Coordinates of C-alpha atoms and ligand atoms in Angstrom, one line a residue:
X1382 CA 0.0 0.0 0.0
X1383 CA 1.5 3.3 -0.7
X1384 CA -0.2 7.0 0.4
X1385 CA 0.5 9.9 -1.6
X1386 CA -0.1 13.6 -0.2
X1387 CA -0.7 16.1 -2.8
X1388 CA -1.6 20.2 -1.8
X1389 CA -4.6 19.6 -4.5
X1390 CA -6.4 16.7 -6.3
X1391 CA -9.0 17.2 -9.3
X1392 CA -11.3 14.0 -9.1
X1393 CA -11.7 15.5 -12.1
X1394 CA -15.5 16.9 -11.2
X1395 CA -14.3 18.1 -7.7
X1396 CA -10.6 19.8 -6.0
X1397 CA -10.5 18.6 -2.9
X1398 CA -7.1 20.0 -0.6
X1399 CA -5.6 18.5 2.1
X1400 CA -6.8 15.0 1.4
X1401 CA -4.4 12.0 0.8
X1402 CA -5.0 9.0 -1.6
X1403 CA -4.1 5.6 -0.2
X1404 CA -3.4 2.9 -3.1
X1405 CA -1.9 -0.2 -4.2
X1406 CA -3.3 -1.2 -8.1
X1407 CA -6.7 0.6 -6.9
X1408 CA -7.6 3.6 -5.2
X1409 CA -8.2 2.0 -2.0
X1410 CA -9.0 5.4 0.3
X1411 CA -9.1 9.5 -0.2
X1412 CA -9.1 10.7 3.7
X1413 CA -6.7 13.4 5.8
X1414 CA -3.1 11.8 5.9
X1415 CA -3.8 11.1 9.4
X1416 CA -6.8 8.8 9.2
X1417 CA -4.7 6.9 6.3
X1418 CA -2.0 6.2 7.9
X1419 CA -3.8 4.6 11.4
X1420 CA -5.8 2.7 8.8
X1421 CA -2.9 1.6 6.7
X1422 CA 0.2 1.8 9.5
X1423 CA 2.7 0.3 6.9
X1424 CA 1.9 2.4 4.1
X1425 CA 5.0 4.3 2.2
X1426 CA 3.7 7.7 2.3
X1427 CA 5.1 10.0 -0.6
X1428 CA 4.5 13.8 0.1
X1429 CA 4.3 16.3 -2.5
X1430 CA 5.3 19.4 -3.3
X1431 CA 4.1 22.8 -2.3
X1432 CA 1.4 23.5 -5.3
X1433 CA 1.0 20.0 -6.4
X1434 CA -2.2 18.8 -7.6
X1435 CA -3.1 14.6 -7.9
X1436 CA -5.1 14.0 -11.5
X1437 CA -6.5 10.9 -13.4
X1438 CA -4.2 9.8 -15.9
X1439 CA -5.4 11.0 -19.3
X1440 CA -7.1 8.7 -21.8
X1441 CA -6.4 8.9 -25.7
X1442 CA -9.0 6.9 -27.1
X1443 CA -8.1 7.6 -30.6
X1444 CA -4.6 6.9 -32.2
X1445 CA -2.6 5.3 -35.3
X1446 CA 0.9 4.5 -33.8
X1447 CA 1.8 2.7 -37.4
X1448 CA 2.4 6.2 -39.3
X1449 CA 4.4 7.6 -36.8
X1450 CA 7.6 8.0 -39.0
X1451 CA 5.4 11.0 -41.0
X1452 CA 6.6 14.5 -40.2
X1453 CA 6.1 16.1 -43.6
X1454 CA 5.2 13.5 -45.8
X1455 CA 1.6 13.8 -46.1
X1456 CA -0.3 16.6 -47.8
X1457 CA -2.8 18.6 -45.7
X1458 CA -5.3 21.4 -46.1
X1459 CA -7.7 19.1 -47.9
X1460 CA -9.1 15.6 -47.3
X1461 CA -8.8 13.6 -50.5
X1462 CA -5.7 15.2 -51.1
X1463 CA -4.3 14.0 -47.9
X1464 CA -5.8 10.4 -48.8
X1465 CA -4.1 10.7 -52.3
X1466 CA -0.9 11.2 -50.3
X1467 CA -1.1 8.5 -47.7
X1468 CA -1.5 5.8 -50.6
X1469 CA 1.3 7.0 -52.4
X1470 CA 3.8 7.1 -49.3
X1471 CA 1.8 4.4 -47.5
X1472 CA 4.8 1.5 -48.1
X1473 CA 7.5 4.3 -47.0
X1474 CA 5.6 5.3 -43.9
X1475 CA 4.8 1.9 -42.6
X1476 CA 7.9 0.3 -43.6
X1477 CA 9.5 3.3 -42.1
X1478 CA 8.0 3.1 -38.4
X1479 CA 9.6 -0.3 -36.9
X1480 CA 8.9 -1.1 -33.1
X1481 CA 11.4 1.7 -31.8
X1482 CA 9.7 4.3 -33.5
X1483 CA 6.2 3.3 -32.1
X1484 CA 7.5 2.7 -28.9
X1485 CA 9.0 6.6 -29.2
X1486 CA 5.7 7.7 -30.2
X1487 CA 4.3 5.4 -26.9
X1488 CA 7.0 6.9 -24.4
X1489 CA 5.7 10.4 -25.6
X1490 CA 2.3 9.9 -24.8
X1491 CA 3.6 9.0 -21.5
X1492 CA 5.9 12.3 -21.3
X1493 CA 2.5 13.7 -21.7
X1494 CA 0.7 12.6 -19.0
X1495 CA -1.5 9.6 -21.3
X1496 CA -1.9 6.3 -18.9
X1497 CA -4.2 4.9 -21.2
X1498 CA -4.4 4.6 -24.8
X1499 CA -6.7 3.4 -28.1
X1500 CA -4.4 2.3 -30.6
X1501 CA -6.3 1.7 -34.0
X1502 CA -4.0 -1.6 -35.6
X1503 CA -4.2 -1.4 -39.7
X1504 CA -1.4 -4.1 -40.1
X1505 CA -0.8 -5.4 -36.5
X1506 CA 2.8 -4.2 -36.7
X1507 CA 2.3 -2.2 -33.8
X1508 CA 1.5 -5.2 -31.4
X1509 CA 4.7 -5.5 -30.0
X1510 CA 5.1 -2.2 -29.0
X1511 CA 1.8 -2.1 -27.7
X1512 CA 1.7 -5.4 -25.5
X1513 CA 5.3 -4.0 -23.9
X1514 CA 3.7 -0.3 -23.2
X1515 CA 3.9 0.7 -19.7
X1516 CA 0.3 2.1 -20.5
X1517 CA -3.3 0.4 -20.3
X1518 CA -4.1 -0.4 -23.9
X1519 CA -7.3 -1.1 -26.1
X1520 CA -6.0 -2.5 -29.3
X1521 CA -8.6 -1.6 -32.4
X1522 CA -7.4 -4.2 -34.7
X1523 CA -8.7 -2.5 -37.9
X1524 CA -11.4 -4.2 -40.6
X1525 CA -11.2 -2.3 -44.3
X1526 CA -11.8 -3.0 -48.0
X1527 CA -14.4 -2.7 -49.8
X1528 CA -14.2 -5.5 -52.6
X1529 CA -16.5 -7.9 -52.7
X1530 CA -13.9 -9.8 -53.9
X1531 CA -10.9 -9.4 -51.7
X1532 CA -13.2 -9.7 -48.6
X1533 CA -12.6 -13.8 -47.9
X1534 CA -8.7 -13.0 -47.9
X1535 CA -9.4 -9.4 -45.8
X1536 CA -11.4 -11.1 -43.3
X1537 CA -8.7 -14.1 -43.0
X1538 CA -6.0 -11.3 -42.2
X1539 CA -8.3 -9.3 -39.8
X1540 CA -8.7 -12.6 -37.6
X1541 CA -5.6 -13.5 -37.6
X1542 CA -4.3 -10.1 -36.1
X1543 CA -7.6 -10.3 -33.8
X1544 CA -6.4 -13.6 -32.5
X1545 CA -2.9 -12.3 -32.0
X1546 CA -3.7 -9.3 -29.7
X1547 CA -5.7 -12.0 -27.7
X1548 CA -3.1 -14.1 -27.3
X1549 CA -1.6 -10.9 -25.5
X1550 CA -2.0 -11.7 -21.4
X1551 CA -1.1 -9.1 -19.5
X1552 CA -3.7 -6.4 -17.1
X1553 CA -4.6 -3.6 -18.9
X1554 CA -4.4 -5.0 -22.7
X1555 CA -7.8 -5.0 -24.1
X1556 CA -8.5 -6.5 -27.8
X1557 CA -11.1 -4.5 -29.7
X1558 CA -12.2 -3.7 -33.4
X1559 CA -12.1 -1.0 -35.5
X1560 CA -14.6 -0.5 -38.9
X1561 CA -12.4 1.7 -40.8
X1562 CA -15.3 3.5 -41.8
X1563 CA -18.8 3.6 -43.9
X1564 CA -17.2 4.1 -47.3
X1565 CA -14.3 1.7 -47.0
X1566 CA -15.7 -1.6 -45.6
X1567 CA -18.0 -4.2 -47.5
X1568 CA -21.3 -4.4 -45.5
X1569 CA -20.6 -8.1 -45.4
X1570 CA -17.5 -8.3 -43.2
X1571 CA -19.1 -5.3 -41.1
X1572 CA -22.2 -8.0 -40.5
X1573 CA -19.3 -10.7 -40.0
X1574 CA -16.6 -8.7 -37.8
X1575 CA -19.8 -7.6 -35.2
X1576 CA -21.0 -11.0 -34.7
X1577 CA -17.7 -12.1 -32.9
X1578 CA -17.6 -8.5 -31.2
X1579 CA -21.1 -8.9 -29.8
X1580 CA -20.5 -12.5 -29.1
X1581 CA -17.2 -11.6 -27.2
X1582 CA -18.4 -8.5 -25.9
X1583 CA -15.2 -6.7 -27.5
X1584 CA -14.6 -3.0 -27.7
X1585 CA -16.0 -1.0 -30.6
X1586 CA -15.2 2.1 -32.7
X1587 CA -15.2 3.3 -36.4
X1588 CA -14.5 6.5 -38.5
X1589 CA -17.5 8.2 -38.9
X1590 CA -18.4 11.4 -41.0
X1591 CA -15.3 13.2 -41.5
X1592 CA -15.1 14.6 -44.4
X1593 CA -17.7 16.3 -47.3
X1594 CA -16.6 14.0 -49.5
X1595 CA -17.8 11.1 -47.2
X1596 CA -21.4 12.2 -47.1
X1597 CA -21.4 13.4 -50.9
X1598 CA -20.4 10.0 -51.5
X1599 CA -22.8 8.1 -49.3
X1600 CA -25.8 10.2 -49.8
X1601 CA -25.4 10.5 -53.5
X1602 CA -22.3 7.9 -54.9
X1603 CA -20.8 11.9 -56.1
X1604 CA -18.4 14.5 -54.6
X1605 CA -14.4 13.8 -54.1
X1606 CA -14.5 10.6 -54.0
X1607 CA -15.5 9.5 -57.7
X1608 CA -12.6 9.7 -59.1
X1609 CA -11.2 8.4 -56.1
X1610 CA -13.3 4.9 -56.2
X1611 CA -13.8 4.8 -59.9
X1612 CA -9.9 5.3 -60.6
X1613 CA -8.7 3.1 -58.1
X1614 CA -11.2 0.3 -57.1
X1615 CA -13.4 0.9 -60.0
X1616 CA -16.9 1.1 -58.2
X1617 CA -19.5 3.6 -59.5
X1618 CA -21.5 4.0 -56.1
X1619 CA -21.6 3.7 -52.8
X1620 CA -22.0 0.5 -51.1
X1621 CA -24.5 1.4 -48.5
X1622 CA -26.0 4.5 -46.9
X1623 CA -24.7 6.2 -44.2
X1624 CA -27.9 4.7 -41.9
X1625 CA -27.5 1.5 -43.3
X1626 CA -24.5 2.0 -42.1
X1627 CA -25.3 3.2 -38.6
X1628 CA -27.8 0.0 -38.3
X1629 CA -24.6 -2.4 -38.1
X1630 CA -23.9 -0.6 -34.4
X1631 CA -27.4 -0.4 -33.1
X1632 CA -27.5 -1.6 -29.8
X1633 CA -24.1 -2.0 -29.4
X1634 CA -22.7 1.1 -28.0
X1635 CA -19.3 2.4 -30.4
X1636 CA -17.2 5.1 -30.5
X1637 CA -17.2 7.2 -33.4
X1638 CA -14.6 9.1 -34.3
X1639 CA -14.9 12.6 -35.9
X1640 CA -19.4 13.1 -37.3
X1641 CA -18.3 16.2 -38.1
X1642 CA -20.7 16.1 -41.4
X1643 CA -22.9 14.5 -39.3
X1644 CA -26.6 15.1 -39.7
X1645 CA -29.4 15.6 -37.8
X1646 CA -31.3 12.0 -38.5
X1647 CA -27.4 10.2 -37.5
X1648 CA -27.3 12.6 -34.1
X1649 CA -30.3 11.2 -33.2
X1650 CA -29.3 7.5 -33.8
X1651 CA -25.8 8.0 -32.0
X1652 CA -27.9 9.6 -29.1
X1653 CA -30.6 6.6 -29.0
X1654 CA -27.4 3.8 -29.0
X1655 CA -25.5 5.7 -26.2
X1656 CA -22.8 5.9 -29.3
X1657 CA -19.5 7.9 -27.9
X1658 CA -18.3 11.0 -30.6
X1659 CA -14.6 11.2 -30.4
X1660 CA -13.1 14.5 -31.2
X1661 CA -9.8 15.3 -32.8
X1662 CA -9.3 19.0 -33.6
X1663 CA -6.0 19.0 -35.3
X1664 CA -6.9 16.3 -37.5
X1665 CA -9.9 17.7 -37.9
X1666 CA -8.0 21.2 -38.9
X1667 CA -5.1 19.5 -40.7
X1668 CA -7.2 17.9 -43.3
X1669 CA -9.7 20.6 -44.2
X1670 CA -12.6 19.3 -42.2
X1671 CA -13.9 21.9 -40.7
X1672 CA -15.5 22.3 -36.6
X1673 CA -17.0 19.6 -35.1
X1674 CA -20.5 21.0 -33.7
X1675 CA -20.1 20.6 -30.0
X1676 CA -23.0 22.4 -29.1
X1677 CA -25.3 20.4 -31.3
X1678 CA -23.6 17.2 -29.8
X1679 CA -24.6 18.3 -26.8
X1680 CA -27.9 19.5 -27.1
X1681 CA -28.3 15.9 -28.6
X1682 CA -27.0 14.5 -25.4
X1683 CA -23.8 12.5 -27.3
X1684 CA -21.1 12.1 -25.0
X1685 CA -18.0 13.0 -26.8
X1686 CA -14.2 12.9 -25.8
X1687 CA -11.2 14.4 -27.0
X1688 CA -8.3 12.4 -28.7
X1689 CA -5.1 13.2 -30.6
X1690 CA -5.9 10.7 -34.0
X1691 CA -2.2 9.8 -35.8
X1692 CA 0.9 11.2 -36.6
X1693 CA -0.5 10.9 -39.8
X1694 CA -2.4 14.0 -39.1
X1695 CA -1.2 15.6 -36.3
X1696 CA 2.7 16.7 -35.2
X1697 CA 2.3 15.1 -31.4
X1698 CA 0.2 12.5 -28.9
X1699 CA -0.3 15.1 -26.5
X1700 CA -4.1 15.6 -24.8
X1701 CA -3.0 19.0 -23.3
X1702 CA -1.7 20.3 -26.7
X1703 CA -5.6 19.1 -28.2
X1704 CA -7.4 20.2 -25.5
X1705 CA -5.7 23.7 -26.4
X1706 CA -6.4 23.5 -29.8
X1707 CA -9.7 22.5 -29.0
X1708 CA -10.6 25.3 -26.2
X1709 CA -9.8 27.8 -29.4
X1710 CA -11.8 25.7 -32.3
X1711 CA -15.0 26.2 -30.4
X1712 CA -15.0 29.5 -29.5
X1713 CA -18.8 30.1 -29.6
X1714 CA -18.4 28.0 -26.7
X1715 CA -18.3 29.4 -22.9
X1716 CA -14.4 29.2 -22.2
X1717 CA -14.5 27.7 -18.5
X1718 CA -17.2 25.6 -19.5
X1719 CA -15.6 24.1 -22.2
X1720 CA -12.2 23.7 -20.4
X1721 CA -14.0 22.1 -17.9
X1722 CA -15.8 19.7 -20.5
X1723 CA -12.3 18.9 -22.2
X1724 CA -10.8 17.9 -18.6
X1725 CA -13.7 15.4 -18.2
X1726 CA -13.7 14.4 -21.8
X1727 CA -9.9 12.9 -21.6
X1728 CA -10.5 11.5 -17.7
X1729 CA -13.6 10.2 -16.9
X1730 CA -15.8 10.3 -20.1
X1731 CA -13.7 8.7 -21.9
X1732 CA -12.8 5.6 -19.1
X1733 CA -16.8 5.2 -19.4
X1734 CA -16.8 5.3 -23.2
X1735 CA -14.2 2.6 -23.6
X1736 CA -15.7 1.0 -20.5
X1737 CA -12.7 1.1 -18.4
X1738 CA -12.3 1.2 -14.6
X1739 CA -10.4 4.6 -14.7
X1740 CA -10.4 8.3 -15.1
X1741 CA -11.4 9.1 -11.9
X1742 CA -9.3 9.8 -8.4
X1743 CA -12.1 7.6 -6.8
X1744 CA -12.0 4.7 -4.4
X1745 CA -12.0 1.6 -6.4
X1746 CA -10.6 2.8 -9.7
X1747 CA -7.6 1.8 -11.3
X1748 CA -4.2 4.0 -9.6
X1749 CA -3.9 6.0 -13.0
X1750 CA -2.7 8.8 -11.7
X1751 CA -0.4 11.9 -12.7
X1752 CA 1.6 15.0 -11.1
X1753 CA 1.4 18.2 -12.0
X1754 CA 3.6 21.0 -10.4
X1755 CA 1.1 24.1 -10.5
X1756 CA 2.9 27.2 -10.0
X1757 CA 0.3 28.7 -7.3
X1758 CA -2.8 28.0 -5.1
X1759 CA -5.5 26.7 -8.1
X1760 CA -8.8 29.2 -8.6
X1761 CA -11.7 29.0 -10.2
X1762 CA -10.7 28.7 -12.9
X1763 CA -8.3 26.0 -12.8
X1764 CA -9.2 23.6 -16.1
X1765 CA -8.3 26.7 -17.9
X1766 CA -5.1 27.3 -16.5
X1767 CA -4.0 23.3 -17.0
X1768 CA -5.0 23.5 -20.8
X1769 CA -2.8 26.6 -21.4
X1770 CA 0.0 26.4 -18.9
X1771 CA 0.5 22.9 -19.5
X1772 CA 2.5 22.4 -16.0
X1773 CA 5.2 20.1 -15.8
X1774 CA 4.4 16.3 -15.1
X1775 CA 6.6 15.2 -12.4
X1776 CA 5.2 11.9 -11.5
X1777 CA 2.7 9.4 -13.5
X1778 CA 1.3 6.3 -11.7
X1779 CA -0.5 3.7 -14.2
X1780 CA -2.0 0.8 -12.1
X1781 CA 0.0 2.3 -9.1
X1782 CA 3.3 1.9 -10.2
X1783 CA 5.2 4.9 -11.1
X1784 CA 6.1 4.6 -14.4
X1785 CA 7.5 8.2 -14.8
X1786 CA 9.4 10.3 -11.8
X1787 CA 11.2 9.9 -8.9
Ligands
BEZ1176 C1 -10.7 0.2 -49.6 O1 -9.8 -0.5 -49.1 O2 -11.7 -0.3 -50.2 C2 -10.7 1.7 -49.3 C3 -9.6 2.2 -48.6 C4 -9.5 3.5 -48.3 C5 -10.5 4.4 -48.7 C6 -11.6 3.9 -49.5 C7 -11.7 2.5 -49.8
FE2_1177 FE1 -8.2 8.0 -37.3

């Protein structure tokens, strides 16, 4: 059992001061130091510095740790132009990310305060990297293609890599499946990837209304991506609607990153399933897709959370850097509100969106935990402050072991 005395902990709805947090894997206890320690005598007790405020470990539910090699490889600004350039330096990107350079992209995350991450897994190359990170893990081995023809031999590939991130034993690895998205999957392996994710009860999520020429294609087989499907998989039209589509995960609660082009009829569908909207602002910016409608979201009652996406289409893994990014997208929004909405969105919105027993200093959550040195007595207005000061990270706890700091 360890104790550790901060000046401040966020739960992240509530600061509490002067209260301590006994733990071993779990939060066992948040009390005064001095009822811990008659309660747990032989606890090591690590006190904090002046200023220091106790967290929950940040959760990135969104990320592609295979194109991490990409600094300025890919062409932003526009969608299909971006697409265009991941296909042509796809083999150089991949090839050029081994397990060091996913592990460097894993280590920053941690540098950044992330105790928990979604990896989506095109190739299952990034296996290694993720069964050896120090972090909790739900591994989104990835379904796509949208052949008819190549489906037997797809589907063959996906199980394979599903059945080797099973094989992966070790607390806080979690296998789950990704649908690349609506325009890129044949409805048939959708139907046959989410029977064995409802029988097995695995984790969920999928692209989801991204881009204009997403909905131009689904709603009317027209719009950027013609040329795109006629030129290089020679289909004329859509293979399904964007509802017929949304039916595959009814019931089943999914998260669904992007619905920026979302429409009214899909909100309400995502709101009826208890669907989870993850946000990524810098992709979201880099590729020329525009604001993702929090408000609307909202008024719809759609949890969202906030998540980095790729290297692919961002230039770091790090929550506080989105969360920034994010505070100034949305800025028809109230400012403490929404700072206050971001904090919860990485914590303890997004543990209950990928059903996870974290993102909360609570007892009886998982000791994810992290350090930051504040550089004064918090206020009011504290979420603010942590999304634009970003404070240094002196300690992170992940399962109660201290996997950064002294
Ligand atoms: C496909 O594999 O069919 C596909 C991949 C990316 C975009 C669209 C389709
Ligand atoms: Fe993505």
């Amino acid at each position: 059992m360890q104790i550790i005395t901060p000046d401040y902990i966020l739960t992240p709805d509530t600061l509490l001061s002067n209260m301590s947090v006994a733990f071993d894997k779990k939060i066992k206890k948040i009390a005064p130091l001095k009822e811990l320690k008659k309660e747990f005598p032989d606890a090591v007790v690590t006190k904090l510095k002046k200023n220091s405020l106790l967290m929950p470990g940040l959760i990135n539910a969104h990320v592609h740790l295979e194109f991490s090699a990409n600094r300025t490889k890919l062409s932003y600004g526009d969608f299909i132009s971006w697409l265009y350039s991941v296909i042509e330096n796809r083999e150089e990107l991949i090839g050029g990310c081994d397990s060091s350079c996913m592990t460097k992209a894993i280590d920053s995350m941690l540098e950044s305060g992330i105790t928990t991450f979604g990896a989506i897994s095109s190739h299952g190359m990034d296996l290694q990297a993720c069964a050896d990170a120090k972090q909790n893990v739900i591994f989104f081995n990835e379904l796509i293609g949208s052949q008819a023809k190549m489906a037997d031999a797809l589907f063959t590939d996906f199980l394979a890599r599903l059945d080797a991130s099973k094989s992966i034993k070790r607390e806080g690895f979690y296998s789950g499946v990704a649908i690349h998205s609506p325009y890129s999957v044949h409805p048939i392996l959708i139907k046959k990837a989410l029977q064995i994710v409802k029988k097995e009860k695995l984790k969920l999520t999928t692209h989801f209304m991204e881009s204009s020429a997403e909905r131009d294609w689904l709603d009317k087989s027209e719009g950027d991506f013609k040329d795109f499907f006629q030129n290089l998989l020679k289909q004329n039209s859509s293979l399904s609607s964007s509802s017929e589509f949304l039916e595959h995960f009814s019931g089943y609660m999914t998260l669904l990153t992007h619905a920026i082009k979302a429409n009214e009829e899909e909100l309400k569908m995502l709101s009826s399933n208890g669907h989870t909207v993850i946000h990524c602002p810098i992709s979201n910016r880099l590729l020329g897709n525009g604001a993702l409608d929090l408000k609307k979201l909202q008024e719809h009652n759609i949890r969202w959370i906030c998540a980095t996406d790729g290297l692919s289409s961002n230039y770091k893994l790090d929550l506080f850097e989105e969360m920034k990014c994010a505070l100034f997208m949305h800025s028809n929004m109230p400012l403490l509100e929404l700072a206050k909405q971001l904090i919860r969105s990485v914590t303890k919105d997004a543990a209950d969106a990928l059903g996870i027993n974290s993102g909360e200093i609570a007892e009886g959550k998982s000791a994810d935990m992290i350090v930051l040195d504040l550089q004064s007595k918090p206020s009011d207005e504290l979420a603010i402050h942590l999304i634009l000061h970003r404070y240094n990270i002196s300690k992170v706890y992940i399962n109660g072991i201290l996997e950064k700091g002294i």
